[in-house]
Coordinates of C-alpha atoms in Angstrom, one line a residue:
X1 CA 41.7 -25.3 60.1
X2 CA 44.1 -24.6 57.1
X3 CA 42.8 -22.4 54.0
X4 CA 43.5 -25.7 51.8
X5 CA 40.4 -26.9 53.7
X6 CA 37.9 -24.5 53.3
X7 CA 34.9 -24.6 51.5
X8 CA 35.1 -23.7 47.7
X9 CA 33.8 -20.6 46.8
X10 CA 30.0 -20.0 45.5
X11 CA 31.1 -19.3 42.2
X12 CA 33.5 -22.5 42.2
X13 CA 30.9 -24.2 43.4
X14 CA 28.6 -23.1 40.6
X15 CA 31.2 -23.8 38.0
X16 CA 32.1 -27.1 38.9
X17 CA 28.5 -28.5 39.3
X18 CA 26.1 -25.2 37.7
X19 CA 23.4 -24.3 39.6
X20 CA 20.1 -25.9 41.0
X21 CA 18.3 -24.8 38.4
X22 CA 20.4 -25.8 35.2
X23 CA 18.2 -28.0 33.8
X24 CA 15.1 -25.6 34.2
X25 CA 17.0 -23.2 33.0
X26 CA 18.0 -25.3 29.9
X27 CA 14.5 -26.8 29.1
X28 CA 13.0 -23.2 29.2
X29 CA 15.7 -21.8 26.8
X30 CA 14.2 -24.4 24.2
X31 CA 11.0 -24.1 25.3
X32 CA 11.6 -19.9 23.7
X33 CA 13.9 -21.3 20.8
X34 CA 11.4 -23.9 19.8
X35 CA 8.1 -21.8 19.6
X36 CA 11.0 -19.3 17.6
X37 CA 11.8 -21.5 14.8
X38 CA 8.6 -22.8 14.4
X39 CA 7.3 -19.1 13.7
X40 CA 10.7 -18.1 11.3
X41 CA 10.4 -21.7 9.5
X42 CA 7.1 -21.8 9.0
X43 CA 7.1 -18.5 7.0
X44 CA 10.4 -20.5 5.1
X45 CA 7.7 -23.5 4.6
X46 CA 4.9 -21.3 3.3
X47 CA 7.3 -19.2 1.2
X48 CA 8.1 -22.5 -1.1
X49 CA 4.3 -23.7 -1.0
X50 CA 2.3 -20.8 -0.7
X51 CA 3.5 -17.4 -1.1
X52 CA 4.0 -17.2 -4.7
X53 CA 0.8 -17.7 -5.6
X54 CA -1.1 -15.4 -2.7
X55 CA 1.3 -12.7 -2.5
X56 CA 2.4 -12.2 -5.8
X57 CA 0.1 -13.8 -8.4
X58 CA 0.8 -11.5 -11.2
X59 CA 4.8 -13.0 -11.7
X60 CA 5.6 -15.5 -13.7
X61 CA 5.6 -19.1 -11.6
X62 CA 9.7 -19.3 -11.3
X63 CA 9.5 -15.6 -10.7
X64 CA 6.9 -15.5 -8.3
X65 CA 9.3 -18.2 -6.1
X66 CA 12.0 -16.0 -6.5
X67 CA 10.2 -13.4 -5.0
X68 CA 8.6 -15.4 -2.3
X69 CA 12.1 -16.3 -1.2
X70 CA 13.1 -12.7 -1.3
X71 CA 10.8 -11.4 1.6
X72 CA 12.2 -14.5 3.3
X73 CA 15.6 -13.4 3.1
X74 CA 14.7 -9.8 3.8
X75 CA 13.9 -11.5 7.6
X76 CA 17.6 -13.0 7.6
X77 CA 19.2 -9.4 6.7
X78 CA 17.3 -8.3 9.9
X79 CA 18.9 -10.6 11.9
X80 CA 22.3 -9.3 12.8
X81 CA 20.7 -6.3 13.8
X82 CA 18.8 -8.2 16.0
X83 CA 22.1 -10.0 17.1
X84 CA 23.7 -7.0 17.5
X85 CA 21.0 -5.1 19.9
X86 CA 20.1 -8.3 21.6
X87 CA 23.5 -9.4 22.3
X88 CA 24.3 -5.6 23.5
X89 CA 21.6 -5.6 26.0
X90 CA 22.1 -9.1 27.0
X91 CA 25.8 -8.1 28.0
X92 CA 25.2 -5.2 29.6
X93 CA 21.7 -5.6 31.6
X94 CA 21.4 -9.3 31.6
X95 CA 20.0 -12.2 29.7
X96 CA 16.8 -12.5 30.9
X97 CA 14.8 -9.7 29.8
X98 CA 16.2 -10.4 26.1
X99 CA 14.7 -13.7 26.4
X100 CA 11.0 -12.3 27.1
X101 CA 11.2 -9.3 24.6
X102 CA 12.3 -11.3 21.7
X103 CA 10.4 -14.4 22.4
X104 CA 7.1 -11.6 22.6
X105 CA 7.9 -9.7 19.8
X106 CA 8.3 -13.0 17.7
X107 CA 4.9 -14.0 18.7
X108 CA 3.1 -11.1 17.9
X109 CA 4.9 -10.9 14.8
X110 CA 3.9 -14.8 13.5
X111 CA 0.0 -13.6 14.3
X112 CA -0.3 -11.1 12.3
X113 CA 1.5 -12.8 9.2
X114 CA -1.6 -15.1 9.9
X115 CA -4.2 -12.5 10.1
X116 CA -2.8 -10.6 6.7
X117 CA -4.6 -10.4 3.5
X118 CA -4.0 -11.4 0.4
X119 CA -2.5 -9.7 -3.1
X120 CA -6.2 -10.4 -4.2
X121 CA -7.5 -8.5 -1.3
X122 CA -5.6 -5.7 -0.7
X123 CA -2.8 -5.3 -3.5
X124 CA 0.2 -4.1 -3.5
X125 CA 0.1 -3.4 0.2
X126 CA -0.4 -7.0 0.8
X127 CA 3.4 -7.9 -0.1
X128 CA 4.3 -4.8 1.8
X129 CA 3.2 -5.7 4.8
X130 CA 4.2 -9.0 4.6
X131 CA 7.9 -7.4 4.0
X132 CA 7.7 -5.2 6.7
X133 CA 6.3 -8.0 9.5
X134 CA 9.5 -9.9 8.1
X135 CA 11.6 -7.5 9.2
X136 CA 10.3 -7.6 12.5
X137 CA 10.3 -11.4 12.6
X138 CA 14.1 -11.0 11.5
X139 CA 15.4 -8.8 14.4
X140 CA 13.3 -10.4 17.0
X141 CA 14.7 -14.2 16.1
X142 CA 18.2 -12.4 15.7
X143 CA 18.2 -11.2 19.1
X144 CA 16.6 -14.6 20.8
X145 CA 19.6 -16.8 20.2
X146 CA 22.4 -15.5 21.9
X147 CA 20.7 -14.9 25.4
X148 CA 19.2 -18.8 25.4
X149 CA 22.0 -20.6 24.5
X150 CA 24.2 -18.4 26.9
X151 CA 21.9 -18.5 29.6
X152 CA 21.8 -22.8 29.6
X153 CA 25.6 -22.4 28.4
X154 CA 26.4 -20.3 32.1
X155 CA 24.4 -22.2 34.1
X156 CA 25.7 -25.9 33.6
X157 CA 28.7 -27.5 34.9
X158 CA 32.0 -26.7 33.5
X159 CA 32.7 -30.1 32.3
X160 CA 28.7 -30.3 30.7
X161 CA 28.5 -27.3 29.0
X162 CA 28.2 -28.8 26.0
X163 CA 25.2 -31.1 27.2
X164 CA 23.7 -28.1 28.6
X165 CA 23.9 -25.6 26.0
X166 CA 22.6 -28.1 23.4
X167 CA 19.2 -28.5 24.6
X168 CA 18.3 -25.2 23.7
X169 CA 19.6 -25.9 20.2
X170 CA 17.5 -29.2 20.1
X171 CA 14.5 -26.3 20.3
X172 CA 15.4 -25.4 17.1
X173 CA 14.5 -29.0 15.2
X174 CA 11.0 -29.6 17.3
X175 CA 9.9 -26.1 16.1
X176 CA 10.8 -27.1 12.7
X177 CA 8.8 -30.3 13.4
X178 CA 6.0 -28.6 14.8
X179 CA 6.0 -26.2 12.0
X180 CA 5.5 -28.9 9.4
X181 CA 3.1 -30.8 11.2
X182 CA 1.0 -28.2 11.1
X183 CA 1.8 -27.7 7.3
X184 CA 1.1 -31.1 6.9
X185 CA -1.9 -31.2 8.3
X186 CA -3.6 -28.2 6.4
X187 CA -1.9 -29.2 3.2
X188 CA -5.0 -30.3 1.8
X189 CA -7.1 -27.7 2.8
X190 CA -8.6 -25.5 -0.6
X191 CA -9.1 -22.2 0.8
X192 CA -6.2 -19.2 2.8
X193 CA -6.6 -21.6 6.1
X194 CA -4.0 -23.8 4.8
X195 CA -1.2 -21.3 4.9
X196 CA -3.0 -19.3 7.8
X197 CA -3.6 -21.8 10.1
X198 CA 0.0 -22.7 11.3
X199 CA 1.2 -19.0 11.9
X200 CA -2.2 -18.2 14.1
X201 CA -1.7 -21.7 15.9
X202 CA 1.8 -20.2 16.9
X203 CA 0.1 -18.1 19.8
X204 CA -0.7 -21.2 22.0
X205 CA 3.3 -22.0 21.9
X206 CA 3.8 -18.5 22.7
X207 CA 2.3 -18.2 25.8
X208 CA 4.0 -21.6 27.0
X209 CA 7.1 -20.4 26.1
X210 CA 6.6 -16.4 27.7
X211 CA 5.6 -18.4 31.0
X212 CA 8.4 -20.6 31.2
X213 CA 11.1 -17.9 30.3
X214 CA 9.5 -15.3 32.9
X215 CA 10.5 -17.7 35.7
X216 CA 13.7 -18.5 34.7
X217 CA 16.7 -17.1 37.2
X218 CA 19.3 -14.9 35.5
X219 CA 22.5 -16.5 34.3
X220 CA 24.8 -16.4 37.6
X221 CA 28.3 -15.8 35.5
X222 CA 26.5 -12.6 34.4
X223 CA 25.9 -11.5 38.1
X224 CA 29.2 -12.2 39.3
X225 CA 30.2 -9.7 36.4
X226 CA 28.0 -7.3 37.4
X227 CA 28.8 -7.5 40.7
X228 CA 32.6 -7.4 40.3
X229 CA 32.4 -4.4 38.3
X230 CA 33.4 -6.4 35.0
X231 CA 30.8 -5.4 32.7
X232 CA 32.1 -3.0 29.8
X233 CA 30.1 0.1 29.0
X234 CA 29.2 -0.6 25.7
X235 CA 29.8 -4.7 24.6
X236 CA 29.4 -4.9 21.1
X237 CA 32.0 -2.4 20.4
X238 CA 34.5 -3.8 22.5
X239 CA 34.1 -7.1 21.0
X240 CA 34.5 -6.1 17.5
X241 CA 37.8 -4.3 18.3
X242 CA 39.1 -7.0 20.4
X243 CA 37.6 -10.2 19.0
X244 CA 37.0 -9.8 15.5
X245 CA 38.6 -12.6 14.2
X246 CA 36.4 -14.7 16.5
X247 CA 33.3 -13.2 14.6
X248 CA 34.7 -14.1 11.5
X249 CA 35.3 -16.9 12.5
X250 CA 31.8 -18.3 13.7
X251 CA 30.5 -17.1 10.0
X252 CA 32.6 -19.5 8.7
X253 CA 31.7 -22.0 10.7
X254 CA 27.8 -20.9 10.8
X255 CA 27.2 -20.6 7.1
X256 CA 27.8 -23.9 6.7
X257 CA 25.0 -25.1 8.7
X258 CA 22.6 -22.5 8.0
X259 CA 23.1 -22.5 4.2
X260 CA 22.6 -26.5 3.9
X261 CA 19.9 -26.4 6.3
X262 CA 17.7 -24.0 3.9
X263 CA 18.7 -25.4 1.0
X264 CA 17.4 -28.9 1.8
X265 CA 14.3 -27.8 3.8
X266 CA 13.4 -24.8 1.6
X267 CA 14.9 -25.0 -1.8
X268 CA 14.9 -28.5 -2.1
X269 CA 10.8 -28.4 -0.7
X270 CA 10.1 -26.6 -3.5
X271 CA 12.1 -28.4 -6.0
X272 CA 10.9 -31.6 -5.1
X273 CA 7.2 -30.2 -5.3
X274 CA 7.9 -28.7 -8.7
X275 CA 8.4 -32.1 -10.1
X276 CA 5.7 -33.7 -8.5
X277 CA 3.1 -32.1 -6.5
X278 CA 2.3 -35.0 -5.0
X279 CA 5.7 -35.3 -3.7
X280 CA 4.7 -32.4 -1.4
X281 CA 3.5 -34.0 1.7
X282 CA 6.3 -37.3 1.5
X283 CA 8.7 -34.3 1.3
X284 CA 6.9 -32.5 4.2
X285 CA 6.7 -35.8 6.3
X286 CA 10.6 -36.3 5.5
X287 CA 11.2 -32.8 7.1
X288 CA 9.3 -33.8 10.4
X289 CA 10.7 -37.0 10.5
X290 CA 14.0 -36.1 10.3
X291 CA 13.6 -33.0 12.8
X292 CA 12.6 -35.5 15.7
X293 CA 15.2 -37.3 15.2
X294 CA 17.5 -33.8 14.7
X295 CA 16.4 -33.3 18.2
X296 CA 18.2 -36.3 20.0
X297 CA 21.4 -35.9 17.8
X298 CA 21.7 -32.4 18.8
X299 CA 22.0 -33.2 22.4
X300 CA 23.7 -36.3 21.3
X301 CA 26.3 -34.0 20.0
X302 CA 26.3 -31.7 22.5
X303 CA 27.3 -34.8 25.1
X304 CA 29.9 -35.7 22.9
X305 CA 31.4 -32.8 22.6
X306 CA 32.0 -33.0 26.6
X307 CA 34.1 -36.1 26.0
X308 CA 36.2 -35.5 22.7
X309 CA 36.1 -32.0 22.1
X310 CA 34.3 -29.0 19.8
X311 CA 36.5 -29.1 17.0
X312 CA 36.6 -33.2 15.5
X313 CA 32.4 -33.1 15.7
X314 CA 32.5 -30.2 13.8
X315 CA 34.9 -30.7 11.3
X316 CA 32.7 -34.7 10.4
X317 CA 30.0 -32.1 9.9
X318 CA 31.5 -30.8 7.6
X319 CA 33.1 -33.5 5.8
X320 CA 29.6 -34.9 5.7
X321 CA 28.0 -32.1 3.9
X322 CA 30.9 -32.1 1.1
X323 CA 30.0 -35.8 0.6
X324 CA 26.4 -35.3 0.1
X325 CA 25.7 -32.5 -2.0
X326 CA 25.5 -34.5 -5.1
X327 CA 23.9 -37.7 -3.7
X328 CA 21.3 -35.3 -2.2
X329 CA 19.9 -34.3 -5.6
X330 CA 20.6 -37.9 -7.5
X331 CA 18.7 -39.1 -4.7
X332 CA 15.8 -36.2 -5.4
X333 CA 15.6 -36.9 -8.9
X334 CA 14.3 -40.7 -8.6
X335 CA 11.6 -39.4 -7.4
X336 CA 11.6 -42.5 -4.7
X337 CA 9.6 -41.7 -1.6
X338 CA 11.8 -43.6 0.6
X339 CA 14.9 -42.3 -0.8
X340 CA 13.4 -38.4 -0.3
X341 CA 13.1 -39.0 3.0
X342 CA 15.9 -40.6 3.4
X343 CA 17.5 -37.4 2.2
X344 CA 16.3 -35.6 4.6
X345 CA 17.0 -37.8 7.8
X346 CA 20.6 -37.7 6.8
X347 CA 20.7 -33.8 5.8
X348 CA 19.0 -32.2 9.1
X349 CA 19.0 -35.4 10.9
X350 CA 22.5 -36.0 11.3
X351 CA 24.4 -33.7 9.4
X352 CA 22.4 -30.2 10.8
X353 CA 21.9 -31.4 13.7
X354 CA 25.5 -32.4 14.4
X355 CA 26.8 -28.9 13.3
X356 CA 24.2 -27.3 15.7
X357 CA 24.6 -29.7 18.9
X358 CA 28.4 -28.8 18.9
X359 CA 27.8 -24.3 17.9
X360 CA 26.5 -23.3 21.3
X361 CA 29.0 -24.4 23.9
X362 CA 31.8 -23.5 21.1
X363 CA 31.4 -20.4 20.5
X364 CA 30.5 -19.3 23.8
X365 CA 34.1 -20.0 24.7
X366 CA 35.5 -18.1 22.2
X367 CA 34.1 -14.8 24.4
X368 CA 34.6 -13.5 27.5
X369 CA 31.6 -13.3 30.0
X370 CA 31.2 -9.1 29.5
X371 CA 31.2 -9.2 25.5
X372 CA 29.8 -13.4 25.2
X373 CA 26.6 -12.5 24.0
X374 CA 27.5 -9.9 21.6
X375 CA 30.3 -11.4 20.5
X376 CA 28.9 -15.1 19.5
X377 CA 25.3 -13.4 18.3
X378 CA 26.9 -11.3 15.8
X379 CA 28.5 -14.0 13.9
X380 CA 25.7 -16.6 14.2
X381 CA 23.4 -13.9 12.7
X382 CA 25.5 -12.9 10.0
X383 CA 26.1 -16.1 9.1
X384 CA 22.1 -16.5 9.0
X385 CA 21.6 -13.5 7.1
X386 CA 23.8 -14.8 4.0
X387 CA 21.8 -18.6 4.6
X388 CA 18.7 -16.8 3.8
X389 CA 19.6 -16.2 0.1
X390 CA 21.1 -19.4 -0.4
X391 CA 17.0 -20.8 -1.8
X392 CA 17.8 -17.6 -4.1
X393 CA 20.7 -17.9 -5.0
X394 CA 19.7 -22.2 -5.5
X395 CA 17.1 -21.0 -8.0
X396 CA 19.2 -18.8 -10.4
X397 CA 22.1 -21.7 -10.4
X398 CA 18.9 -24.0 -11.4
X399 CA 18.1 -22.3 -13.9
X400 CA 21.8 -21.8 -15.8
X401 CA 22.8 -25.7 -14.5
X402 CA 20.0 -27.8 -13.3
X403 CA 20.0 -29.6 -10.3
X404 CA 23.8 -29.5 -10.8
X405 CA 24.0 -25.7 -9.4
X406 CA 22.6 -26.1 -6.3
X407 CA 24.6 -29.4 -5.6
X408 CA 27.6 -27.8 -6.4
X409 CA 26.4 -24.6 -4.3
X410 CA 26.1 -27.0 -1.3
X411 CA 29.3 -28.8 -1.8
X412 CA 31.1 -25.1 -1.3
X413 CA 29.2 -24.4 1.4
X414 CA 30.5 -27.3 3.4
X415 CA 34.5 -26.4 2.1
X416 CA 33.7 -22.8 3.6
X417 CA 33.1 -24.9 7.3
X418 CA 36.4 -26.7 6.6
X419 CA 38.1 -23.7 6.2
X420 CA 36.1 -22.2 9.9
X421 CA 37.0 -25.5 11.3
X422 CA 40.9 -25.3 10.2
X423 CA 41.1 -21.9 11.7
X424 CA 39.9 -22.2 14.7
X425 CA 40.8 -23.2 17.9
X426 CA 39.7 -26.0 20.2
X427 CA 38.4 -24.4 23.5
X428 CA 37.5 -27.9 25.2
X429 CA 40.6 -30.1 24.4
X430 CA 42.3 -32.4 26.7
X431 CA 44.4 -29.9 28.0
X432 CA 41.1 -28.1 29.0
X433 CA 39.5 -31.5 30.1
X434 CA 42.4 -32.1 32.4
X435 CA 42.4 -28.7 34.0
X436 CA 38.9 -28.8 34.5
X437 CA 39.4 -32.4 36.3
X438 CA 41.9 -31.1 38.3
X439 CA 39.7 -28.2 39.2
X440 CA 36.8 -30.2 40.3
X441 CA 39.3 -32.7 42.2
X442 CA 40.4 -29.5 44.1
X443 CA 37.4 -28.4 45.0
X444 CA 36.2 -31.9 46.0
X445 CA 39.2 -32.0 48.6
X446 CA 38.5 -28.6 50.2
X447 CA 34.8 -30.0 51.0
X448 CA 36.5 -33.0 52.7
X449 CA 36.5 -32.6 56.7
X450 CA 40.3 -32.9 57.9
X451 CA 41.5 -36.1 59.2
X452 CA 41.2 -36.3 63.0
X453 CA 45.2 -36.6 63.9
X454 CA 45.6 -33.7 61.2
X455 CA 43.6 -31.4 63.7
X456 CA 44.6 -32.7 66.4
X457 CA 48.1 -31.4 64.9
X458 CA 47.0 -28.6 64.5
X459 CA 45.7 -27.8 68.0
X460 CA 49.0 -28.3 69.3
X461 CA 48.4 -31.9 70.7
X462 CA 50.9 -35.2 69.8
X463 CA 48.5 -37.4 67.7
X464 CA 50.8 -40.5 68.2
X465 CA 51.5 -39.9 72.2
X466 CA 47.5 -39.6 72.9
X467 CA 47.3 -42.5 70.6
X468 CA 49.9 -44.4 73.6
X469 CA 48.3 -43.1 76.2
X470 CA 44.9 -44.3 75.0
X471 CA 45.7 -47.7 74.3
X472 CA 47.8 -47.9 77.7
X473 CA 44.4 -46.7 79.7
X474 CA 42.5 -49.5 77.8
X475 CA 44.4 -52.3 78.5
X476 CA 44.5 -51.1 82.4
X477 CA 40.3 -50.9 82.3
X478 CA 40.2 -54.1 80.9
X479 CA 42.3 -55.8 84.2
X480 CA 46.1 -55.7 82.2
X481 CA 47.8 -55.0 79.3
X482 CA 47.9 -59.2 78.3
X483 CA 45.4 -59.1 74.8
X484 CA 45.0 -63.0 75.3
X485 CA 43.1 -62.8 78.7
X486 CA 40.7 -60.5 77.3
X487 CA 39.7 -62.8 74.7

């Protein structure tokens, strides 16, 4: 048989159709990025109800926010260190583990915000401990992204990728949901159990998730590496000598998301609440609502990313969130309950959720295999890490131009994802559509068995001769070679 004919290689075959377990593999990356977000967004969520009052009662009120927000930025400035280790380890000794120890370490993390005491209680060393469990929170969360989204991204088909590695991104808005359900629910409560109660319930999602992630099967493009010798000795060097302008590159891109996301779901919370406290649990509901619906559109987005490309979804994200930033707040200020959460399906629900559905398969190809991880961490978390200031950074603009400052501060936000869109390339164009096509037609022929007279040929016999011979012998069995008497 000729080598055209062969079957494809394993790893062709992996590429072209992922492996058995791609789905699993997927739904168990959420599964660790859901019960994630829910623990870093519910300290967000408690930071614009809660946290200026118990932690630091003493401040003045618009102080006292400023402050809560701090500590929740101080968990962002953790994350690219998180990015960075997690991403380094996930290179050079697999995804998996990363997975476990971050998704662990997140958990215990979330508990013990829930079991801390108050300023009233303890002091000073309440607000300390509370910064200092932040941290931890921040370089456990940092380090979680890159090996889920890489894992799902390596195990899918080449021409679903971007299905594949959105799912684990659609993790990110059902924790949010969760997160505020549970907010929602305790929002009346009087007493500490109303801010409490959602961090401690975090442990049941925890162990789901650790259970899940400890039987998934490593990614199989980081074995082949392995195995071929390909892995470099230390990954997140070598990326930022040799891919540096990729890193910059996914901040640009990142920021935008990130920044718009905490501005509407944290700065705008606690705007909305300051004008009306009874606004809180229409703006809460508006959160949740719009974060079950983020979670189709991500993997809406990821789909379509499969069909037209990375680069056009991204750049109508974009375009969107220049368009909204000041409808966002004229539509805040009436005050309208409908119209609040109307704000809110269109700013994580579509917008958000858009941007995120499209990040994952993107910048994974933006990497090689040996530095991927590394590489596409350390600009996601960067990114992050400036998003986390942006309630901040809301609140002073508030204060010098009203609701004008933040609207403004979000229309920027959305030109800096212009500019990341405008400088960087499309990795799944139909250039790379059609090669992959052509790939996966390739491979589909060399599974094909060979026609018979083509192996005949091949064994050295003369297809159309025995083809003579045949019929000759037939007609002869059959009493002559007249077709009409044998009617």
């Amino acid at each position: 048989m000729s080598a055209s004919n062969s079957a494809p290689s394993p790893a062709a075959a992996t590429a072209q159709n992922g492996t058995r377990g791609k789905l699993r593999t997927s739904l168990g990356a959420a599964a660790g990025t859901c019960v994630e977000n829910y623990d870093f967004v519910a300290y967000g969520t408690a930071s614009a109800l809660y946290f200026g009052d118990v932690f630091f009662p003493e401040s003045d009120p618009v102080v006292g926010t400023l402050l809560a927000f701090v500590t929740l930025g101080v968990g962002f400035l953790m994350r690219p260190v998180g990015g960075a280790v997690g991403g380094h380890l996930g290179d050079k000794y697999g995804r998996k583990p990363v997975l476990v120890a971050a998704l662990l370490t997140m958990g215990i993390a979330t508990v013990l915000i829930g079991l801390l005491p108050t300023y009233a209680q303890a002091g000073i060393a309440a607000p300390i401990l509370l910064v200092l469990i932040r941290m931890v929170q921040g370089l456990a969360f940092g380090a979680e992204w890159g090996g889920a989204v890489m894992m799902a991204y390596e195990h899918a088909p080449r021409r679903r990728r971007g299905l594949y590695a959105a799912i684990p991104q659609a993790g990110n808005p059902l924790g949010i949901a969760l997160a505020n359900i549970v907010f929602l629910l305790s929002v009346n409560l009087d007493s500490d159990l109303a801010w409490r109660i959602p961090f401690l319930a975090s442990s049941v999602l925890i162990v789901v998730g650790l259970v899940v992630r400890v039987k998934l099967e490593e990614s199989p493009e980081f074995e082949e590496t392995k195995a071929s010798g390909q892995t470099v000795k230390n990954p997140l060097v070598t990326v930022l000598r040799d891919d540096w302008r990729n890193i910059l590159r996914i901040i640009a891109l990142r920021v935008v998301e990130s920044c718009a996301y905490y501005l509407t779901a944290t700065y705008l919370l606690s705007y909305i609440t300051e004008r009306d406290e009874d606004d809180r649990g229409i703006a809460l509901a508006g959160i949740v609502v719009a974060s079950l619906l983020a979670v189709g559109t991500t993997i809406l987005s990821g789909a379509l990313t499969d069909r037209i490309g990375r680069r056009k979804l991204y750049l109508a994200g974009c375009l969107l969130a220049v368009a909204f930033g000041f409808p966002m707040f004229l539509m805040a200020n009436t005050g309208n309950p409908v119209l609040v959460v109307l704000i809110y399906l269109i700013a994580i629900g579509v917008i958000h959720a858009a941007l995120t559905g499209t990040q994952a398969a993107w910048f994974a190809e933006l990497f090689k295999t040996n530095t991927r991880t590394s590489g596409a961490s350390l600009g996601y978390q960067i990114a992050a890490s400036v998003a986390g200031f942006a309630p901040f950074l809301a609140v002073l603009l508030a204060e010098s131009f009203d609701w004008a400052g933040p609207a403004g501060f979000y229309v920027v936000i959305g030109l800096v994802g212009l500019l990341g869109v405008a400088t960087t390339r499309e990795t799944w164009g139909p250039r790379e559509r059609a090669a992959a096509e052509a790939a996966d037609r390739a491979e589909l022929l060399a599974t094909v068995p060979p026609a018979r007279e083509t192996t005949r040929e091949a064994d050295g016999i003369d297809a159309p001769a025995e083809a003579s011979a045949t019929a000759s012998a037939s007609n002869t069995s059959c009493g002559g070679s007249d077709p009409v008497r044998h009617r």
